[in-house]
Every structure is written in C-alpha cells, then in structure tokens.
PDB file of C-alpha atoms in Angstrom:
ATOM      1  CA  UNK A   1     -56.761  36.865   3.422  1.00 57.00           C
ATOM      2  CA  UNK A   2     -58.894  33.775   1.524  1.00 60.00           C
ATOM      3  CA  UNK A   3     -58.274  32.088  -0.713  1.00 59.00           C
ATOM      4  CA  UNK A   4     -62.414  32.709  -1.984  1.00 55.00           C
ATOM      5  CA  UNK A   5     -60.722  36.517  -2.065  1.00 60.00           C
ATOM      6  CA  UNK A   6     -58.554  35.159  -5.245  1.00 64.00           C
ATOM      7  CA  UNK A   7     -60.696  34.753  -7.984  1.00 55.00           C
ATOM      8  CA  UNK A   8     -57.647  32.675 -10.003  1.00 56.00           C
ATOM      9  CA  UNK A   9     -60.543  30.892 -12.788  1.00 54.00           C
ATOM     10  CA  UNK A  10     -62.306  33.733 -13.937  1.00 51.00           C
ATOM     11  CA  UNK A  11     -61.326  34.227 -17.985  1.00 50.00           C
ATOM     12  CA  UNK A  12     -59.698  37.336 -17.573  1.00 49.00           C
ATOM     13  CA  UNK A  13     -57.066  35.949 -15.587  1.00 56.00           C
ATOM     14  CA  UNK A  14     -57.042  32.262 -17.722  1.00 59.00           C
ATOM     15  CA  UNK A  15     -56.760  34.596 -20.769  1.00 55.00           C
ATOM     16  CA  UNK A  16     -53.658  36.563 -19.871  1.00 60.00           C
ATOM     17  CA  UNK A  17     -50.283  35.506 -19.927  1.00 53.00           C
ATOM     18  CA  UNK A  18     -47.043  35.655 -22.430  1.00 49.00           C
ATOM     19  CA  UNK A  19     -46.286  32.963 -24.435  1.00 51.00           C
ATOM     20  CA  UNK A  20     -47.877  30.561 -27.359  1.00 53.00           C
ATOM     21  CA  UNK A  21     -52.263  30.715 -26.612  1.00 55.00           C
ATOM     22  CA  UNK A  22     -52.651  27.444 -25.183  1.00 66.00           C
ATOM     23  CA  UNK A  23     -54.176  23.969 -26.338  1.00 76.00           C
ATOM     24  CA  UNK A  24     -58.044  23.306 -25.842  1.00 80.00           C
ATOM     25  CA  UNK A  25     -57.298  20.924 -23.421  1.00 81.00           C
ATOM     26  CA  UNK A  26     -54.977  23.432 -21.732  1.00 87.00           C
ATOM     27  CA  UNK A  27     -57.018  26.704 -21.950  1.00 87.00           C
ATOM     28  CA  UNK A  28     -60.136  23.908 -19.818  1.00 90.00           C
ATOM     29  CA  UNK A  29     -58.216  23.999 -16.704  1.00 92.00           C
ATOM     30  CA  UNK A  30     -59.649  25.645 -14.293  1.00 92.00           C
ATOM     31  CA  UNK A  31     -58.146  26.430 -10.872  1.00 93.00           C
ATOM     32  CA  UNK A  32     -60.236  27.904  -8.427  1.00 90.00           C
ATOM     33  CA  UNK A  33     -60.299  28.515  -4.590  1.00 91.00           C
ATOM     34  CA  UNK A  34     -61.541  25.137  -2.265  1.00 93.00           C
ATOM     35  CA  UNK A  35     -62.288  24.236   0.535  1.00 94.00           C
ATOM     36  CA  UNK A  36     -59.141  23.200   3.214  1.00 93.00           C
ATOM     37  CA  UNK A  37     -60.535  19.594   3.475  1.00 94.00           C
ATOM     38  CA  UNK A  38     -60.176  19.288  -0.008  1.00 95.00           C
ATOM     39  CA  UNK A  39     -57.183  20.758  -0.804  1.00 95.00           C
ATOM     40  CA  UNK A  40     -56.086  18.359   2.350  1.00 94.00           C
ATOM     41  CA  UNK A  41     -58.244  15.396   1.274  1.00 96.00           C
ATOM     42  CA  UNK A  42     -55.766  14.942  -2.242  1.00 96.00           C
ATOM     43  CA  UNK A  43     -53.145  15.926  -0.782  1.00 95.00           C
ATOM     44  CA  UNK A  44     -52.978  12.907   1.361  1.00 93.00           C
ATOM     45  CA  UNK A  45     -53.744  10.540  -1.152  1.00 95.00           C
ATOM     46  CA  UNK A  46     -52.092  11.198  -4.234  1.00 95.00           C
ATOM     47  CA  UNK A  47     -48.585  13.475  -3.023  1.00 94.00           C
ATOM     48  CA  UNK A  48     -45.819  11.942  -1.446  1.00 89.00           C
ATOM     49  CA  UNK A  49     -45.722  13.764   1.515  1.00 86.00           C
ATOM     50  CA  UNK A  50     -49.092  12.620   2.145  1.00 86.00           C
ATOM     51  CA  UNK A  51     -49.593  15.341   4.370  1.00 86.00           C
ATOM     52  CA  UNK A  52     -51.831  19.763   4.552  1.00 87.00           C
ATOM     53  CA  UNK A  53     -48.769  21.560   5.911  1.00 83.00           C
ATOM     54  CA  UNK A  54     -49.262  22.939   8.434  1.00 81.00           C
ATOM     55  CA  UNK A  55     -49.774  27.124   8.195  1.00 86.00           C
ATOM     56  CA  UNK A  56     -51.924  27.106   4.493  1.00 91.00           C
ATOM     57  CA  UNK A  57     -52.924  29.942   3.610  1.00 93.00           C
ATOM     58  CA  UNK A  58     -54.335  29.235   0.697  1.00 94.00           C
ATOM     59  CA  UNK A  59     -56.024  26.688  -1.860  1.00 94.00           C
ATOM     60  CA  UNK A  60     -56.570  25.711  -5.016  1.00 94.00           C
ATOM     61  CA  UNK A  61     -58.349  22.894  -7.202  1.00 95.00           C
ATOM     62  CA  UNK A  62     -57.974  22.072 -10.200  1.00 95.00           C
ATOM     63  CA  UNK A  63     -60.214  21.081 -12.582  1.00 94.00           C
ATOM     64  CA  UNK A  64     -62.236  19.724 -15.542  1.00 90.00           C
ATOM     65  CA  UNK A  65     -65.203  20.256 -16.199  1.00 88.00           C
ATOM     66  CA  UNK A  66     -66.858  18.812 -12.333  1.00 89.00           C
ATOM     67  CA  UNK A  67     -64.061  16.661 -11.863  1.00 93.00           C
ATOM     68  CA  UNK A  68     -60.680  17.575  -9.060  1.00 95.00           C
ATOM     69  CA  UNK A  69     -57.568  16.557 -10.816  1.00 96.00           C
ATOM     70  CA  UNK A  70     -54.923  18.373  -8.744  1.00 96.00           C
ATOM     71  CA  UNK A  71     -54.437  20.976  -5.551  1.00 97.00           C
ATOM     72  CA  UNK A  72     -51.978  24.146  -4.828  1.00 96.00           C
ATOM     73  CA  UNK A  73     -51.283  25.530  -1.747  1.00 96.00           C
ATOM     74  CA  UNK A  74     -49.524  28.320  -0.168  1.00 96.00           C
ATOM     75  CA  UNK A  75     -48.582  28.964   4.177  1.00 93.00           C
ATOM     76  CA  UNK A  76     -46.134  30.274   6.113  1.00 86.00           C
ATOM     77  CA  UNK A  77     -43.216  28.200   5.412  1.00 79.00           C
ATOM     78  CA  UNK A  78     -40.146  28.941   7.136  1.00 81.00           C
ATOM     79  CA  UNK A  79     -40.316  31.353  10.287  1.00 80.00           C
ATOM     80  CA  UNK A  80     -37.458  33.440   8.629  1.00 88.00           C
ATOM     81  CA  UNK A  81     -37.322  33.032   5.451  1.00 92.00           C
ATOM     82  CA  UNK A  82     -38.559  36.672   4.392  1.00 94.00           C
ATOM     83  CA  UNK A  83     -35.558  37.918   5.993  1.00 95.00           C
ATOM     84  CA  UNK A  84     -33.418  36.743   2.859  1.00 96.00           C
ATOM     85  CA  UNK A  85     -35.305  39.731   1.395  1.00 96.00           C
ATOM     86  CA  UNK A  86     -34.144  43.385   2.331  1.00 96.00           C
ATOM     87  CA  UNK A  87     -37.224  44.766   4.097  1.00 95.00           C
ATOM     88  CA  UNK A  88     -39.217  42.654   3.441  1.00 96.00           C
ATOM     89  CA  UNK A  89     -41.849  41.731   6.500  1.00 95.00           C
ATOM     90  CA  UNK A  90     -43.521  38.092   7.177  1.00 94.00           C
ATOM     91  CA  UNK A  91     -46.991  39.722   5.610  1.00 94.00           C
ATOM     92  CA  UNK A  92     -45.392  39.963   2.641  1.00 96.00           C
ATOM     93  CA  UNK A  93     -43.860  36.122   1.917  1.00 96.00           C
ATOM     94  CA  UNK A  94     -45.707  33.214   1.094  1.00 96.00           C
ATOM     95  CA  UNK A  95     -44.111  29.433   1.135  1.00 96.00           C
ATOM     96  CA  UNK A  96     -45.736  26.917  -2.655  1.00 97.00           C
ATOM     97  CA  UNK A  97     -45.966  25.080   0.030  1.00 94.00           C
ATOM     98  CA  UNK A  98     -48.024  22.062  -2.026  1.00 95.00           C
ATOM     99  CA  UNK A  99     -48.629  21.277  -5.778  1.00 96.00           C
ATOM    100  CA  UNK A 100     -49.748  17.633  -6.952  1.00 96.00           C
ATOM    101  CA  UNK A 101     -51.514  17.270 -11.134  1.00 96.00           C
ATOM    102  CA  UNK A 102     -52.836  13.932 -11.484  1.00 96.00           C
ATOM    103  CA  UNK A 103     -50.998  12.467 -14.677  1.00 94.00           C
ATOM    104  CA  UNK A 104     -54.526  12.324 -16.563  1.00 94.00           C
ATOM    105  CA  UNK A 105     -53.635  16.457 -17.024  1.00 94.00           C
ATOM    106  CA  UNK A 106     -52.167  17.322 -20.587  1.00 91.00           C
ATOM    107  CA  UNK A 107     -48.412  17.823 -20.818  1.00 89.00           C
ATOM    108  CA  UNK A 108     -47.516  21.703 -20.018  1.00 91.00           C
ATOM    109  CA  UNK A 109     -50.476  21.603 -16.965  1.00 94.00           C
ATOM    110  CA  UNK A 110     -48.150  22.523 -14.057  1.00 95.00           C
ATOM    111  CA  UNK A 111     -46.790  25.473 -15.926  1.00 93.00           C
ATOM    112  CA  UNK A 112     -50.718  26.312 -16.851  1.00 92.00           C
ATOM    113  CA  UNK A 113     -51.727  26.102 -13.425  1.00 95.00           C
ATOM    114  CA  UNK A 114     -48.993  27.425 -11.581  1.00 95.00           C
ATOM    115  CA  UNK A 115     -49.147  30.554 -14.127  1.00 93.00           C
ATOM    116  CA  UNK A 116     -52.525  31.293 -13.773  1.00 92.00           C
ATOM    117  CA  UNK A 117     -51.999  30.937  -9.657  1.00 94.00           C
ATOM    118  CA  UNK A 118     -48.439  33.891  -9.381  1.00 94.00           C
ATOM    119  CA  UNK A 119     -51.679  36.038 -11.893  1.00 92.00           C
ATOM    120  CA  UNK A 120     -53.905  35.625  -9.365  1.00 90.00           C
ATOM    121  CA  UNK A 121     -51.601  36.673  -5.950  1.00 94.00           C
ATOM    122  CA  UNK A 122     -50.232  39.467  -7.631  1.00 93.00           C
ATOM    123  CA  UNK A 123     -53.611  40.957  -8.435  1.00 91.00           C
ATOM    124  CA  UNK A 124     -55.663  40.406  -5.534  1.00 91.00           C
ATOM    125  CA  UNK A 125     -53.336  39.654  -3.267  1.00 92.00           C
ATOM    126  CA  UNK A 126     -50.775  42.526  -0.675  1.00 93.00           C
ATOM    127  CA  UNK A 127     -47.786  39.701  -0.686  1.00 96.00           C
ATOM    128  CA  UNK A 128     -45.165  40.669  -2.790  1.00 96.00           C
ATOM    129  CA  UNK A 129     -42.990  37.447  -3.131  1.00 97.00           C
ATOM    130  CA  UNK A 130     -42.969  33.456  -2.887  1.00 98.00           C
ATOM    131  CA  UNK A 131     -40.687  31.095  -1.568  1.00 97.00           C
ATOM    132  CA  UNK A 132     -40.454  27.245  -2.540  1.00 96.00           C
ATOM    133  CA  UNK A 133     -37.904  24.471  -2.353  1.00 94.00           C
ATOM    134  CA  UNK A 134     -37.397  21.124  -4.634  1.00 95.00           C
ATOM    135  CA  UNK A 135     -36.708  18.336  -2.546  1.00 91.00           C
ATOM    136  CA  UNK A 136     -33.595  16.322  -4.283  1.00 91.00           C
ATOM    137  CA  UNK A 137     -33.836  13.468  -2.565  1.00 85.00           C
ATOM    138  CA  UNK A 138     -36.799  12.212  -4.498  1.00 88.00           C
ATOM    139  CA  UNK A 139     -34.595  14.113  -7.836  1.00 90.00           C
ATOM    140  CA  UNK A 140     -36.226  16.950  -7.797  1.00 93.00           C
ATOM    141  CA  UNK A 141     -34.902  19.913  -9.102  1.00 96.00           C
ATOM    142  CA  UNK A 142     -37.388  22.217  -9.716  1.00 96.00           C
ATOM    143  CA  UNK A 143     -37.762  22.221 -13.078  1.00 95.00           C
ATOM    144  CA  UNK A 144     -41.325  23.058 -13.170  1.00 95.00           C
ATOM    145  CA  UNK A 145     -40.337  27.520 -10.966  1.00 97.00           C
ATOM    146  CA  UNK A 146     -36.910  27.051 -13.709  1.00 96.00           C
ATOM    147  CA  UNK A 147     -39.843  27.335 -16.431  1.00 94.00           C
ATOM    148  CA  UNK A 148     -41.827  29.697 -15.065  1.00 94.00           C
ATOM    149  CA  UNK A 149     -39.231  32.061 -14.659  1.00 95.00           C
ATOM    150  CA  UNK A 150     -38.385  31.908 -11.233  1.00 97.00           C
ATOM    151  CA  UNK A 151     -34.893  32.484  -9.204  1.00 97.00           C
ATOM    152  CA  UNK A 152     -32.380  30.067  -7.675  1.00 98.00           C
ATOM    153  CA  UNK A 153     -31.006  30.449  -4.555  1.00 97.00           C
ATOM    154  CA  UNK A 154     -29.106  27.459  -3.756  1.00 96.00           C
ATOM    155  CA  UNK A 155     -29.646  24.962  -1.525  1.00 94.00           C
ATOM    156  CA  UNK A 156     -31.954  25.514   1.944  1.00 88.00           C
ATOM    157  CA  UNK A 157     -29.548  25.025   5.634  1.00 79.00           C
ATOM    158  CA  UNK A 158     -31.387  21.271   5.849  1.00 72.00           C
ATOM    159  CA  UNK A 159     -34.001  21.354   8.659  1.00 69.00           C
ATOM    160  CA  UNK A 160     -35.180  18.169  10.843  1.00 67.00           C
ATOM    161  CA  UNK A 161     -38.876  16.785  10.319  1.00 67.00           C
ATOM    162  CA  UNK A 162     -40.637  15.152  13.284  1.00 73.00           C
ATOM    163  CA  UNK A 163     -42.626  11.935  14.030  1.00 74.00           C
ATOM    164  CA  UNK A 164     -44.893  11.837  16.916  1.00 72.00           C
ATOM    165  CA  UNK A 165     -46.071   7.938  16.253  1.00 68.00           C
ATOM    166  CA  UNK A 166     -48.083   8.065  13.455  1.00 72.00           C
ATOM    167  CA  UNK A 167     -45.777   7.831  11.233  1.00 67.00           C
ATOM    168  CA  UNK A 168     -46.339  12.087   9.115  1.00 71.00           C
ATOM    169  CA  UNK A 169     -43.182  13.733   9.336  1.00 68.00           C
ATOM    170  CA  UNK A 170     -43.960  16.934  10.257  1.00 67.00           C
ATOM    171  CA  UNK A 171     -42.515  19.709  10.348  1.00 61.00           C
ATOM    172  CA  UNK A 172     -41.742  21.560  13.757  1.00 61.00           C
ATOM    173  CA  UNK A 173     -44.463  24.674  12.159  1.00 61.00           C
ATOM    174  CA  UNK A 174     -47.087  22.329  11.209  1.00 64.00           C
ATOM    175  CA  UNK A 175     -46.830  20.984  15.110  1.00 63.00           C
ATOM    176  CA  UNK A 176     -47.175  24.305  15.955  1.00 65.00           C
ATOM    177  CA  UNK A 177     -49.685  25.257  13.831  1.00 64.00           C
ATOM    178  CA  UNK A 178     -51.754  21.847  15.157  1.00 65.00           C
ATOM    179  CA  UNK A 179     -50.925  20.937  18.360  1.00 68.00           C
ATOM    180  CA  UNK A 180     -49.795  24.177  19.485  1.00 62.00           C
ATOM    181  CA  UNK A 181     -46.436  22.794  19.988  1.00 64.00           C
ATOM    182  CA  UNK A 182     -43.023  21.891  18.383  1.00 59.00           C
ATOM    183  CA  UNK A 183     -41.473  21.204  21.479  1.00 65.00           C
ATOM    184  CA  UNK A 184     -39.982  17.337  21.395  1.00 65.00           C
ATOM    185  CA  UNK A 185     -40.135  18.491  25.941  1.00 71.00           C
ATOM    186  CA  UNK A 186     -43.986  18.509  26.244  1.00 68.00           C
ATOM    187  CA  UNK A 187     -44.733  15.789  24.164  1.00 70.00           C
ATOM    188  CA  UNK A 188     -42.594  13.760  25.807  1.00 71.00           C
ATOM    189  CA  UNK A 189     -43.949  15.278  28.662  1.00 73.00           C
ATOM    190  CA  UNK A 190     -47.213  14.174  26.998  1.00 71.00           C
ATOM    191  CA  UNK A 191     -45.926  10.789  27.140  1.00 67.00           C
ATOM    192  CA  UNK A 192     -45.335  11.646  23.285  1.00 66.00           C
ATOM    193  CA  UNK A 193     -42.246  10.018  21.763  1.00 75.00           C
ATOM    194  CA  UNK A 194     -40.948  12.119  18.855  1.00 73.00           C
ATOM    195  CA  UNK A 195     -38.148  10.351  16.271  1.00 73.00           C
ATOM    196  CA  UNK A 196     -36.788  13.069  14.712  1.00 67.00           C
ATOM    197  CA  UNK A 197     -36.316  12.722  10.821  1.00 64.00           C
ATOM    198  CA  UNK A 198     -33.846  14.244   9.612  1.00 62.00           C
ATOM    199  CA  UNK A 199     -34.129  15.134   5.835  1.00 67.00           C
ATOM    200  CA  UNK A 200     -31.461  17.064   2.954  1.00 76.00           C
ATOM    201  CA  UNK A 201     -30.927  20.135   2.263  1.00 87.00           C
ATOM    202  CA  UNK A 202     -33.279  21.086  -0.347  1.00 92.00           C
ATOM    203  CA  UNK A 203     -33.320  23.389  -4.007  1.00 96.00           C
ATOM    204  CA  UNK A 204     -34.708  27.501  -2.863  1.00 97.00           C
ATOM    205  CA  UNK A 205     -36.459  28.883  -5.591  1.00 98.00           C
ATOM    206  CA  UNK A 206     -37.971  33.083  -4.892  1.00 98.00           C
ATOM    207  CA  UNK A 207     -40.764  34.367  -7.364  1.00 98.00           C
ATOM    208  CA  UNK A 208     -41.217  38.064  -7.033  1.00 97.00           C
ATOM    209  CA  UNK A 209     -45.127  39.767  -7.940  1.00 96.00           C
ATOM    210  CA  UNK A 210     -43.592  42.680  -6.745  1.00 95.00           C
ATOM    211  CA  UNK A 211     -40.889  43.277  -8.525  1.00 91.00           C
ATOM    212  CA  UNK A 212     -39.580  46.175  -6.843  1.00 92.00           C
ATOM    213  CA  UNK A 213     -38.719  43.699  -4.503  1.00 95.00           C
ATOM    214  CA  UNK A 214     -36.304  41.668  -6.830  1.00 89.00           C
ATOM    215  CA  UNK A 215     -32.895  44.452  -6.581  1.00 91.00           C
ATOM    216  CA  UNK A 216     -33.185  43.568  -2.511  1.00 96.00           C
ATOM    217  CA  UNK A 217     -32.598  39.913  -2.336  1.00 96.00           C
ATOM    218  CA  UNK A 218     -29.534  39.335   0.322  1.00 95.00           C
ATOM    219  CA  UNK A 219     -28.067  36.456  -1.942  1.00 94.00           C
ATOM    220  CA  UNK A 220     -27.040  36.163  -5.068  1.00 93.00           C
ATOM    221  CA  UNK A 221     -28.814  34.219  -7.852  1.00 95.00           C
ATOM    222  CA  UNK A 222     -27.390  30.965  -8.701  1.00 96.00           C
ATOM    223  CA  UNK A 223     -27.642  29.367 -12.438  1.00 97.00           C
ATOM    224  CA  UNK A 224     -30.621  26.454 -12.328  1.00 97.00           C
ATOM    225  CA  UNK A 225     -29.327  23.136 -11.285  1.00 96.00           C
ATOM    226  CA  UNK A 226     -29.556  20.410 -14.068  1.00 93.00           C
ATOM    227  CA  UNK A 227     -30.235  16.546 -13.590  1.00 83.00           C
ATOM    228  CA  UNK A 228     -27.359  14.843 -13.478  1.00 70.00           C
ATOM    229  CA  UNK A 229     -26.913  12.803 -16.532  1.00 48.00           C
ATOM    230  CA  UNK A 230     -27.889   8.860 -16.114  1.00 42.00           C
TER     231      UNK A 230
END
C-alpha cells in the first residue's frame, strides 16, 4: 500500500460526502499524496510534536493551488490496538498519526480534509478501521473526531516516550523503525543515554471504514469528552 495508490484528490472523491455543499474556499482544497520527506519537513516545523512518527505508511499534503498548507499521515501506531476489535489483524488497522493545517485555511478545513481522506481510504485500500488519539495534556479532546463521527472509547494507557539525547521524544515504535531497536539497554551499550519521558493518558477514537467491524469492538463506546468550562 502506498500513498500514490490512494488518489484522494480526484474530482469524484472531492465531491462525495454528505451534508451541506462546502463553500467555494473549502472546495478549492486539494488533498494529494506527497513524499514522506515533504510531510516530515512540514510536520517537524509546525506540528506541536515536531516529529514524523516511525511506521508512517501514507502521507498526504493539503493544497490550495500549488502551495502546501498542511499534512496528514497514517501509520502503524500502537502494536496491539487492533486487538480491541474482535477478529482483526494488524493489517486491518492504521493510526491517524499526524494532522496539521495552516491557520490560513478557511473554517472547517479539518473536517473537509479528513472527510476526503477517509472516503479515499475506504475506496482504495483494504483498511478496515482507524484509530487516533487526542492529548488532554495539550488541551485536546478530539473535537475533529467528534465532528466527523468517530467512536470514543475512553482514555488509553499511558505510554512513555524516549529521548535519546537529541531532545526529541519518540515512541518505542518510532525508535524501532528508525534505529532498528527500542531497547534502552541497546542504546546505553552504544554509549547513548536514554531519558524516559512520561506521558499522560490520551483520548482514544476509532473510525470504522468497514461497518461490519464496528459491531466487533470489544469495549463499549463512551460519551464524547467535553472541554471544561473556564
């Protein structure tokens, strides 16, 4: 599976979808496959995590005209999350790992971009469902997932990240993809001091591209979290 095989920006995919007809500004947004290096450059510069996750399998750019205004990536994610769906295999699932859009884009652009991507993945891949996370430590509750009909399943387990001395916290899977190992002992034997970076639990959402799998979710859906009144 490659981004090039998912023709997200075709007029047919762009025009599909339910709800009100998008404004002219939203209709002008195009979502195209882009090289991983291009997605990495924009995400490392602008996304709050300043990183491109290891295990990325699909990367798309968000365009107005010829200018790149954002990126969305899908990848492996947590190793065992697929087990939360009865009968699922690792290949049935991807994680929406990064989504960043410029503030210069019009209102509702996130919903528009995500909707195009979801319809394309459903049509052109064999992926059955997606998982994504929202970090409450950053004030995120997953508003975009709520707006696009994802299923909320509560808070995930807290998974630590690791800093190998360059100031960039990485998940263990990212370390494995980049360096071939996520063993702390391996890095320390090579003279690399690893610092464990504790993480908070995150809001976890599922989106079922194959609705037959939705009834196989092993945990009960929960009410969407709301922002606390200030």
